[in-house]
Amino acid sequence: MGLGRISPPRLGRGPDPPRFGNAPDYLIKPHDVGLTIAEALDTLWLMELDAQVEDGVRWIADHFRPDIDGWAQAFETNIRLLGSILSGHVCTGDKKLLALCHDLAERLMPAFDTPTGMPRRFVNLKTGATKGDVSYPAEIGGFAPEATTLAKLTGDRRFLDAAIRAAMALYERRSKIDLIPDEVNVVTGAFPSRRASVGPPSDSYYEYLWDGWRLTGDARFRDAYRTLTDAILAHQRRTIGGRLWFVDVDYETGRPLETRQSELAAFYAGLLAEGGDGAIGQLHMASWAAAQERFGVVPDEFDAASWAVTDPGNPLRPEIADSALTLWLTDRNERWRHLARAHFLIMKRRQKVAHGYSGLEDVRIAGSYDDSCPGFWWSEQMKYYWLLFADAKRFDYGPAHYLSTEGNILRGVRRAG
Ligand code: DMJ
């Protein structure tokens, strides 16, 4: 037997890990956890649709049990299911919802039981078995806001401590030029990839470092965010065709790898503004506005240099509306509302179907519906448009509010309304 070939770390953009799924059972196959109901809860509450909120809370209390004998993807379960039920509790005060979140967090904890403290990707919620040694920055550092909220409400810090340890374990492994690549072996700490990116599967890692600082006041989050952001601005920022983009680079050398852009990276404009780099965030947002003007519905991936479409789908993505809201909340400039209005009108024109809205398989082809409406549409863009345009009386528009990466409101509800 010859020696096995050791594959070199990936350089360019390989297949991204699944970031969404639209089948009802996608989160913990083949179990239906009522994800759409959970994701819609706080949006309905902000819209004062209290009868529907009541129906949703009742469904979750009657049907959702966290002891599921199935593989839960820890990060998505946290941001979508746990985060959504938690924001349902924050809005309604319903104690059953909080108890379910506490139980669910406890069941996610075995994922963090690794030599590095960085979580494995999957955990069986009934048995505590785990799998998935190779993970991604967002899935490693994507827990702090939900864990902070839970710790505050229950007094139990164990999930938060695990979340902080995981986020910092990844930060400590950054390269000499302060970049991290987009694949990590959570058992050995090795990096199977060399690609540093602000898009998936790294995106929410940066977001949750900033949010971790905001919510916990722990300076380690702030310092990690600043160090990594400075390196991203130094090595990944490029002007292409007169527009500001962030390109993928080698995490050790800073060598540019490619100019493809994931639509999911549009969140980064808002994050930059929140994190103190407002002028750069605004310029970057102008690039996404140009993409929206050019494509209408922006494809999931395109090349910033040629505008060639490299992944034509769009499953009702919220990121442009997300950054528009974040920017508007930071400076109240009307241009962000115009941008969000255009996003809404394009969606209405291209994606409205008989009984709701549908993703598109190919944004270039009229009517190429994928026959699905993901949970995040209810949690994110419906809420973003509402907050931008409805002067929502149950939302605190001051600095106290907090919306998670999934748009879940964890701080800043106004119950008196
Ligand atoms: C959502 O689940 C969240 O916004 C997440 O952070 C990344 N993207 C999807 C929607 O595109």
Coordinates of C-alpha atoms and ligand atoms in Angstrom, one line a residue:
M1 CA 0.0 0.0 0.0
G2 CA 1.4 3.3 -0.9
L3 CA 1.2 6.4 1.2
G4 CA -2.1 8.1 1.1
R5 CA -2.2 11.5 -0.5
I6 CA -2.6 14.4 1.9
S7 CA -4.8 17.1 0.2
P8 CA -3.4 20.6 0.5
P9 CA -5.6 23.1 2.2
R10 CA -8.2 24.6 -0.2
L11 CA -7.3 27.9 -1.8
G12 CA -10.2 29.2 -3.7
R13 CA -13.9 29.1 -3.2
G14 CA -15.1 25.5 -2.8
P15 CA -18.7 24.4 -2.1
D16 CA -20.1 26.4 0.7
P17 CA -21.7 24.5 3.6
P18 CA -25.5 24.5 3.5
R19 CA -26.6 27.9 4.8
F20 CA -30.3 27.6 4.4
G21 CA -32.9 25.0 3.7
N22 CA -36.5 25.4 2.8
A23 CA -38.1 22.0 3.5
P24 CA -40.1 22.0 6.7
D25 CA -37.8 19.4 8.2
Y26 CA -34.5 20.8 7.0
L27 CA -33.1 21.8 10.4
I28 CA -33.2 18.5 12.1
K29 CA -34.1 15.9 9.5
P30 CA -36.7 14.3 9.4
H31 CA -38.2 16.2 12.3
D32 CA -40.6 19.1 11.7
V33 CA -39.8 21.6 14.5
G34 CA -42.2 24.3 13.3
L35 CA -39.3 26.6 12.3
T36 CA -41.5 29.0 10.3
I37 CA -43.8 29.5 13.2
A38 CA -40.9 30.2 15.6
E39 CA -39.1 32.5 13.1
A40 CA -42.3 34.6 12.6
L41 CA -43.2 35.1 16.2
D42 CA -41.4 38.3 17.1
T43 CA -42.1 39.8 13.7
L44 CA -45.9 39.2 14.3
W45 CA -45.6 40.7 17.7
L46 CA -43.9 43.8 16.5
M47 CA -46.7 44.1 13.9
E48 CA -49.2 43.8 16.8
L49 CA -50.8 40.7 15.3
D50 CA -51.5 39.3 18.7
A51 CA -53.9 36.6 17.7
Q52 CA -51.4 35.1 15.4
V53 CA -48.7 35.4 18.1
E54 CA -50.9 33.6 20.5
D55 CA -51.5 30.8 18.0
G56 CA -47.7 30.5 17.4
V57 CA -46.9 30.4 21.1
R58 CA -49.5 27.8 21.7
W59 CA -48.3 25.6 18.8
I60 CA -44.7 25.7 20.1
A61 CA -45.7 25.0 23.7
D62 CA -47.9 22.1 22.6
H63 CA -45.8 20.6 19.9
F64 CA -42.1 21.5 20.2
R65 CA -40.0 19.2 22.4
P66 CA -36.2 19.7 22.3
D67 CA -35.3 16.1 23.1
I68 CA -35.2 15.1 19.4
D69 CA -33.4 12.0 18.4
G70 CA -31.8 13.6 15.3
W71 CA -28.8 15.5 14.1
A72 CA -29.2 19.2 14.8
Q73 CA -26.8 21.6 13.1
A74 CA -25.7 23.5 16.2
F75 CA -25.2 27.0 14.8
E76 CA -28.4 27.1 12.7
T77 CA -30.4 25.6 15.6
N78 CA -29.0 28.3 17.8
I79 CA -29.6 31.3 15.5
R80 CA -32.9 30.2 14.1
L81 CA -34.8 27.9 16.5
L82 CA -33.4 28.9 19.9
G83 CA -33.0 32.5 18.9
S84 CA -36.5 32.7 17.5
I85 CA -38.2 31.1 20.5
L86 CA -36.1 33.3 22.8
S87 CA -37.2 36.4 21.0
G88 CA -40.7 35.1 21.3
H89 CA -40.2 35.0 25.0
V90 CA -38.6 38.5 25.1
C91 CA -41.6 39.9 23.3
T92 CA -44.4 38.0 25.1
G93 CA -42.9 37.2 28.5
D94 CA -44.2 33.6 28.1
K95 CA -42.3 31.5 30.5
K96 CA -42.9 28.2 28.6
L97 CA -40.9 29.6 25.7
L98 CA -37.9 30.4 28.0
A99 CA -37.9 27.0 29.5
L100 CA -37.8 25.4 26.1
C101 CA -34.9 27.6 25.1
H102 CA -33.0 26.7 28.3
D103 CA -33.6 23.0 27.6
L104 CA -32.5 23.4 24.0
A105 CA -29.3 25.2 24.9
E106 CA -28.4 22.5 27.4
R107 CA -28.8 19.9 24.6
L108 CA -26.5 21.9 22.3
M109 CA -23.8 22.0 24.9
P110 CA -22.2 18.6 24.1
A111 CA -21.1 20.1 20.7
F112 CA -18.6 22.3 22.6
D113 CA -16.9 19.3 24.3
T114 CA -13.8 19.2 22.0
P115 CA -10.1 19.6 22.8
T116 CA -10.2 23.2 21.4
G117 CA -13.5 24.3 22.9
M118 CA -14.7 25.0 19.3
P119 CA -18.0 23.2 18.7
R120 CA -18.5 20.2 16.4
R121 CA -21.2 21.0 13.7
F122 CA -23.9 18.5 14.7
V123 CA -25.3 17.3 17.9
N124 CA -28.0 14.7 18.6
L125 CA -30.4 16.5 20.9
K126 CA -31.5 13.4 22.6
T127 CA -28.3 11.3 23.1
G128 CA -25.7 14.1 23.1
A129 CA -23.7 12.4 20.4
T130 CA -21.7 14.8 18.2
K131 CA -20.2 14.8 14.7
G132 CA -18.6 17.1 12.2
D133 CA -15.0 17.8 13.1
V134 CA -14.5 20.3 10.2
S135 CA -16.5 23.4 10.8
Y136 CA -16.6 27.1 9.8
P137 CA -16.0 30.4 11.5
A138 CA -19.7 31.4 11.6
E139 CA -20.6 28.0 13.1
I140 CA -17.9 28.2 15.7
G141 CA -18.4 31.8 16.9
G142 CA -22.2 32.1 16.2
F143 CA -23.7 31.7 19.7
A144 CA -22.9 34.7 22.0
P145 CA -26.0 36.9 21.6
E146 CA -28.5 34.1 22.2
A147 CA -26.3 32.7 25.1
T148 CA -25.9 36.1 26.7
T149 CA -29.7 36.7 26.6
L150 CA -30.3 33.2 28.1
A151 CA -27.7 33.7 30.8
K152 CA -29.4 37.0 31.8
L153 CA -32.8 35.5 31.9
T154 CA -32.0 32.3 33.6
G155 CA -28.9 33.0 35.6
D156 CA -27.2 30.0 33.9
R157 CA -24.0 31.1 32.2
R158 CA -22.7 27.7 31.0
F159 CA -23.9 28.2 27.4
L160 CA -22.4 31.7 27.4
D161 CA -19.1 30.5 28.8
A162 CA -18.9 27.8 26.1
A163 CA -19.8 30.4 23.4
I164 CA -17.1 32.8 24.5
R165 CA -14.4 30.1 24.8
A166 CA -15.2 28.9 21.2
A167 CA -15.1 32.4 19.7
M168 CA -11.8 33.2 21.4
A169 CA -10.3 29.8 20.5
L170 CA -10.7 30.7 16.9
Y171 CA -9.4 34.2 17.3
E172 CA -6.3 33.0 19.0
R173 CA -5.5 30.9 16.0
R174 CA -5.4 33.8 13.6
S175 CA -2.5 34.2 11.2
K176 CA 0.4 36.6 11.7
I177 CA -1.5 39.1 9.5
D178 CA -4.6 38.7 11.7
L179 CA -6.8 36.8 9.2
I180 CA -8.6 33.5 9.8
P181 CA -9.5 31.0 7.0
D182 CA -12.9 29.7 6.4
E183 CA -12.5 26.0 7.5
V184 CA -11.3 24.8 10.9
N185 CA -10.8 21.3 12.3
V186 CA -12.3 21.8 15.8
V187 CA -10.5 18.8 17.2
T188 CA -7.0 19.5 16.1
G189 CA -7.3 23.3 15.4
A190 CA -5.8 22.8 11.9
F191 CA -7.1 24.8 8.9
P192 CA -8.1 22.7 5.9
S193 CA -8.6 25.9 3.9
R194 CA -6.5 29.0 3.3
R195 CA -9.4 31.3 2.1
A196 CA -10.2 34.3 4.3
S197 CA -13.6 35.8 3.4
V198 CA -16.2 38.0 4.9
G199 CA -18.9 36.0 3.2
P200 CA -20.2 32.6 4.2
P201 CA -19.2 30.5 6.0
S202 CA -17.3 33.1 8.0
D203 CA -19.9 36.0 7.9
S204 CA -21.7 35.7 11.3
Y205 CA -18.4 35.2 13.1
Y206 CA -17.4 38.8 12.6
E207 CA -21.0 40.0 13.3
Y208 CA -21.1 38.1 16.6
L209 CA -17.8 39.4 17.8
W210 CA -19.1 42.9 17.6
D211 CA -22.5 41.9 19.0
G212 CA -20.7 39.9 21.8
W213 CA -19.0 43.2 22.8
R214 CA -22.3 45.1 22.7
L215 CA -24.2 42.6 24.7
T216 CA -21.6 41.3 27.3
G217 CA -19.3 44.3 27.5
D218 CA -16.4 41.8 27.5
A219 CA -13.5 43.7 26.0
R220 CA -12.1 40.5 24.4
F221 CA -14.9 40.6 21.9
R222 CA -14.2 44.2 21.0
D223 CA -10.5 43.7 20.7
A224 CA -11.0 40.6 18.5
Y225 CA -13.5 42.4 16.3
R226 CA -11.1 45.4 15.9
T227 CA -8.0 43.3 15.2
L228 CA -9.7 41.1 12.6
T229 CA -11.6 44.1 11.0
D230 CA -8.4 46.1 10.6
A231 CA -6.8 43.2 8.9
I232 CA -9.8 42.7 6.6
L233 CA -9.7 46.4 5.7
A234 CA -6.0 46.2 5.0
H235 CA -5.9 43.0 3.0
Q236 CA -9.4 42.3 1.5
R237 CA -10.7 45.8 0.6
R238 CA -10.5 46.5 -3.1
T239 CA -11.8 49.0 -5.6
I240 CA -13.1 47.2 -8.6
G241 CA -14.8 49.0 -11.4
G242 CA -14.9 52.1 -9.2
R243 CA -16.8 50.2 -6.4
L244 CA -15.7 49.1 -3.0
W245 CA -15.7 45.3 -2.5
F246 CA -14.1 42.8 -0.2
V247 CA -12.3 40.0 -1.9
D248 CA -11.2 36.5 -0.7
V249 CA -7.5 36.3 0.1
D250 CA -5.0 33.8 1.4
Y251 CA -5.2 34.1 5.2
E252 CA -1.4 34.0 5.7
T253 CA -0.1 36.0 2.8
G254 CA -3.0 38.3 1.9
R255 CA -2.6 37.2 -1.7
P256 CA -5.9 37.8 -3.5
L257 CA -7.7 34.6 -4.5
E258 CA -10.8 35.8 -6.4
T259 CA -13.4 38.6 -6.8
R260 CA -16.6 36.6 -6.6
Q261 CA -19.1 38.0 -4.2
S262 CA -21.7 36.1 -2.2
E263 CA -25.0 38.0 -1.7
L264 CA -24.9 37.0 1.9
A265 CA -21.9 39.3 2.3
A266 CA -24.1 42.3 1.9
F267 CA -24.7 42.2 5.6
Y268 CA -21.1 43.4 6.0
A269 CA -21.9 47.0 5.0
G270 CA -24.2 47.4 8.0
L271 CA -21.7 45.7 10.3
L272 CA -18.9 48.0 9.3
A273 CA -21.1 51.0 10.1
E274 CA -22.2 49.6 13.5
G275 CA -18.6 48.7 14.4
G276 CA -17.3 52.3 13.8
D277 CA -16.3 52.2 10.1
G278 CA -19.3 54.1 8.9
A279 CA -17.8 55.8 5.8
I280 CA -16.5 52.5 4.5
G281 CA -19.7 50.7 5.3
Q282 CA -21.6 53.4 3.3
L283 CA -19.3 53.1 0.3
H284 CA -19.7 49.3 0.4
M285 CA -23.4 49.6 0.6
A286 CA -23.3 51.7 -2.6
S287 CA -21.8 48.7 -4.3
W288 CA -24.7 46.5 -3.2
A289 CA -27.1 49.2 -4.4
A290 CA -25.4 49.1 -7.8
A291 CA -25.7 45.3 -7.8
Q292 CA -29.4 45.6 -7.1
E293 CA -29.9 48.2 -9.8
R294 CA -28.1 45.9 -12.3
F295 CA -29.6 42.5 -11.4
G296 CA -32.9 43.4 -9.8
V297 CA -33.0 40.4 -7.5
V298 CA -29.3 39.9 -6.7
P299 CA -28.0 36.4 -7.5
D300 CA -26.5 34.4 -4.7
E301 CA -23.1 34.8 -6.3
F302 CA -21.5 37.0 -9.0
D303 CA -18.1 38.3 -10.0
A304 CA -17.5 41.9 -9.0
A305 CA -14.9 42.3 -11.8
S306 CA -17.1 41.1 -14.7
W307 CA -20.7 41.1 -13.1
A308 CA -20.9 37.5 -14.4
V309 CA -23.4 35.5 -12.5
T310 CA -21.8 32.4 -10.9
D311 CA -24.7 31.2 -8.7
P312 CA -28.1 32.3 -10.1
G313 CA -30.4 31.4 -7.3
N314 CA -31.9 33.6 -4.6
P315 CA -34.0 32.0 -1.9
L316 CA -35.5 35.3 -0.8
R317 CA -32.3 36.7 0.7
P318 CA -32.6 39.4 3.4
E319 CA -29.1 40.8 3.5
I320 CA -29.6 44.0 1.5
A321 CA -32.6 45.0 3.6
D322 CA -30.7 44.0 6.7
S323 CA -27.8 46.4 6.0
A324 CA -30.2 49.1 4.8
L325 CA -32.0 49.0 8.2
T326 CA -28.7 48.9 10.2
L327 CA -27.4 51.9 8.2
W328 CA -30.6 53.8 8.6
L329 CA -30.6 53.2 12.4
T330 CA -27.1 54.6 12.6
D331 CA -27.6 57.8 10.6
R332 CA -31.3 58.1 9.6
N333 CA -30.3 59.0 6.1
E334 CA -33.3 58.5 3.8
R335 CA -31.2 56.9 1.1
W336 CA -31.2 53.6 3.0
R337 CA -35.0 53.6 3.1
H338 CA -35.0 54.2 -0.6
L339 CA -32.7 51.3 -1.1
A340 CA -34.9 49.0 1.1
R341 CA -38.0 50.2 -0.7
A342 CA -36.5 49.2 -4.0
H343 CA -35.5 45.8 -2.5
F344 CA -39.2 45.3 -1.4
L345 CA -40.7 46.4 -4.7
I346 CA -38.4 44.2 -6.7
M347 CA -39.3 41.2 -4.5
K348 CA -43.0 42.0 -4.9
R349 CA -42.7 42.2 -8.6
R350 CA -40.5 39.1 -9.1
Q351 CA -41.3 36.8 -6.3
K352 CA -44.9 37.2 -5.3
V353 CA -46.9 34.0 -6.0
A354 CA -50.5 33.1 -5.4
H355 CA -50.2 32.4 -1.6
G356 CA -47.1 34.2 -0.6
Y357 CA -43.5 34.7 -1.8
S358 CA -41.1 32.3 -3.4
G359 CA -37.3 32.0 -3.8
L360 CA -36.0 32.0 -7.4
E361 CA -33.8 29.2 -9.0
D362 CA -32.4 31.7 -11.5
V363 CA -32.8 35.4 -11.0
R364 CA -32.3 35.9 -14.7
I365 CA -35.4 33.9 -15.6
A366 CA -38.8 35.3 -14.9
G367 CA -41.0 32.9 -12.9
S368 CA -38.2 30.4 -12.1
Y369 CA -39.7 29.9 -8.6
D370 CA -38.1 27.4 -6.3
D371 CA -41.5 26.9 -4.6
S372 CA -40.3 27.7 -1.1
C373 CA -40.3 30.5 1.4
P374 CA -37.6 30.1 4.0
G375 CA -38.0 30.8 7.7
F376 CA -35.7 33.8 7.6
W377 CA -38.0 35.7 5.3
W378 CA -40.5 35.8 8.2
S379 CA -37.9 36.7 10.7
E380 CA -35.8 39.1 8.7
Q381 CA -37.0 41.1 5.7
M382 CA -40.6 41.2 6.8
K383 CA -39.3 42.7 10.1
Y384 CA -36.8 44.9 8.5
Y385 CA -39.3 46.6 6.2
W386 CA -41.7 47.0 9.0
L387 CA -39.2 48.6 11.3
L388 CA -38.0 50.9 8.5
F389 CA -41.4 52.1 7.4
A390 CA -44.0 51.5 10.1
D391 CA -42.7 53.6 13.0
A392 CA -43.3 50.5 15.1
K393 CA -44.5 51.4 18.5
R394 CA -43.3 48.2 20.1
F395 CA -39.7 48.8 19.0
D396 CA -37.1 51.0 20.8
Y397 CA -35.4 52.9 18.0
G398 CA -32.7 54.1 20.3
P399 CA -29.4 52.4 21.0
A400 CA -30.9 49.8 23.4
H401 CA -32.3 47.5 20.7
Y402 CA -30.6 44.4 19.5
L403 CA -31.4 42.2 16.5
S404 CA -29.5 39.0 16.0
T405 CA -28.0 37.7 12.8
E406 CA -31.3 36.1 12.1
G407 CA -33.2 39.3 12.8
N408 CA -34.4 38.1 16.2
I409 CA -35.2 40.9 18.6
L410 CA -33.4 40.1 21.9
R411 CA -33.4 43.7 23.3
G412 CA -35.4 46.8 22.8
V413 CA -39.0 45.7 22.9
R414 CA -41.6 48.2 24.2
R415 CA -44.3 46.3 25.9
A416 CA -46.4 49.2 27.0
G417 CA -47.7 49.7 23.4
Ligands
DMJ1 C1 -30.0 33.9 7.6 O1 -30.2 32.7 8.2 C2 -29.1 34.7 8.5 O2 -29.2 36.0 8.1 C3 -27.8 34.2 8.6 O3 -26.9 34.9 9.4 C4 -27.1 34.1 7.2 N1 -28.1 34.2 6.2 C5 -29.4 33.7 6.3 C6 -30.2 34.2 5.2 O4 -29.6 34.4 4.0

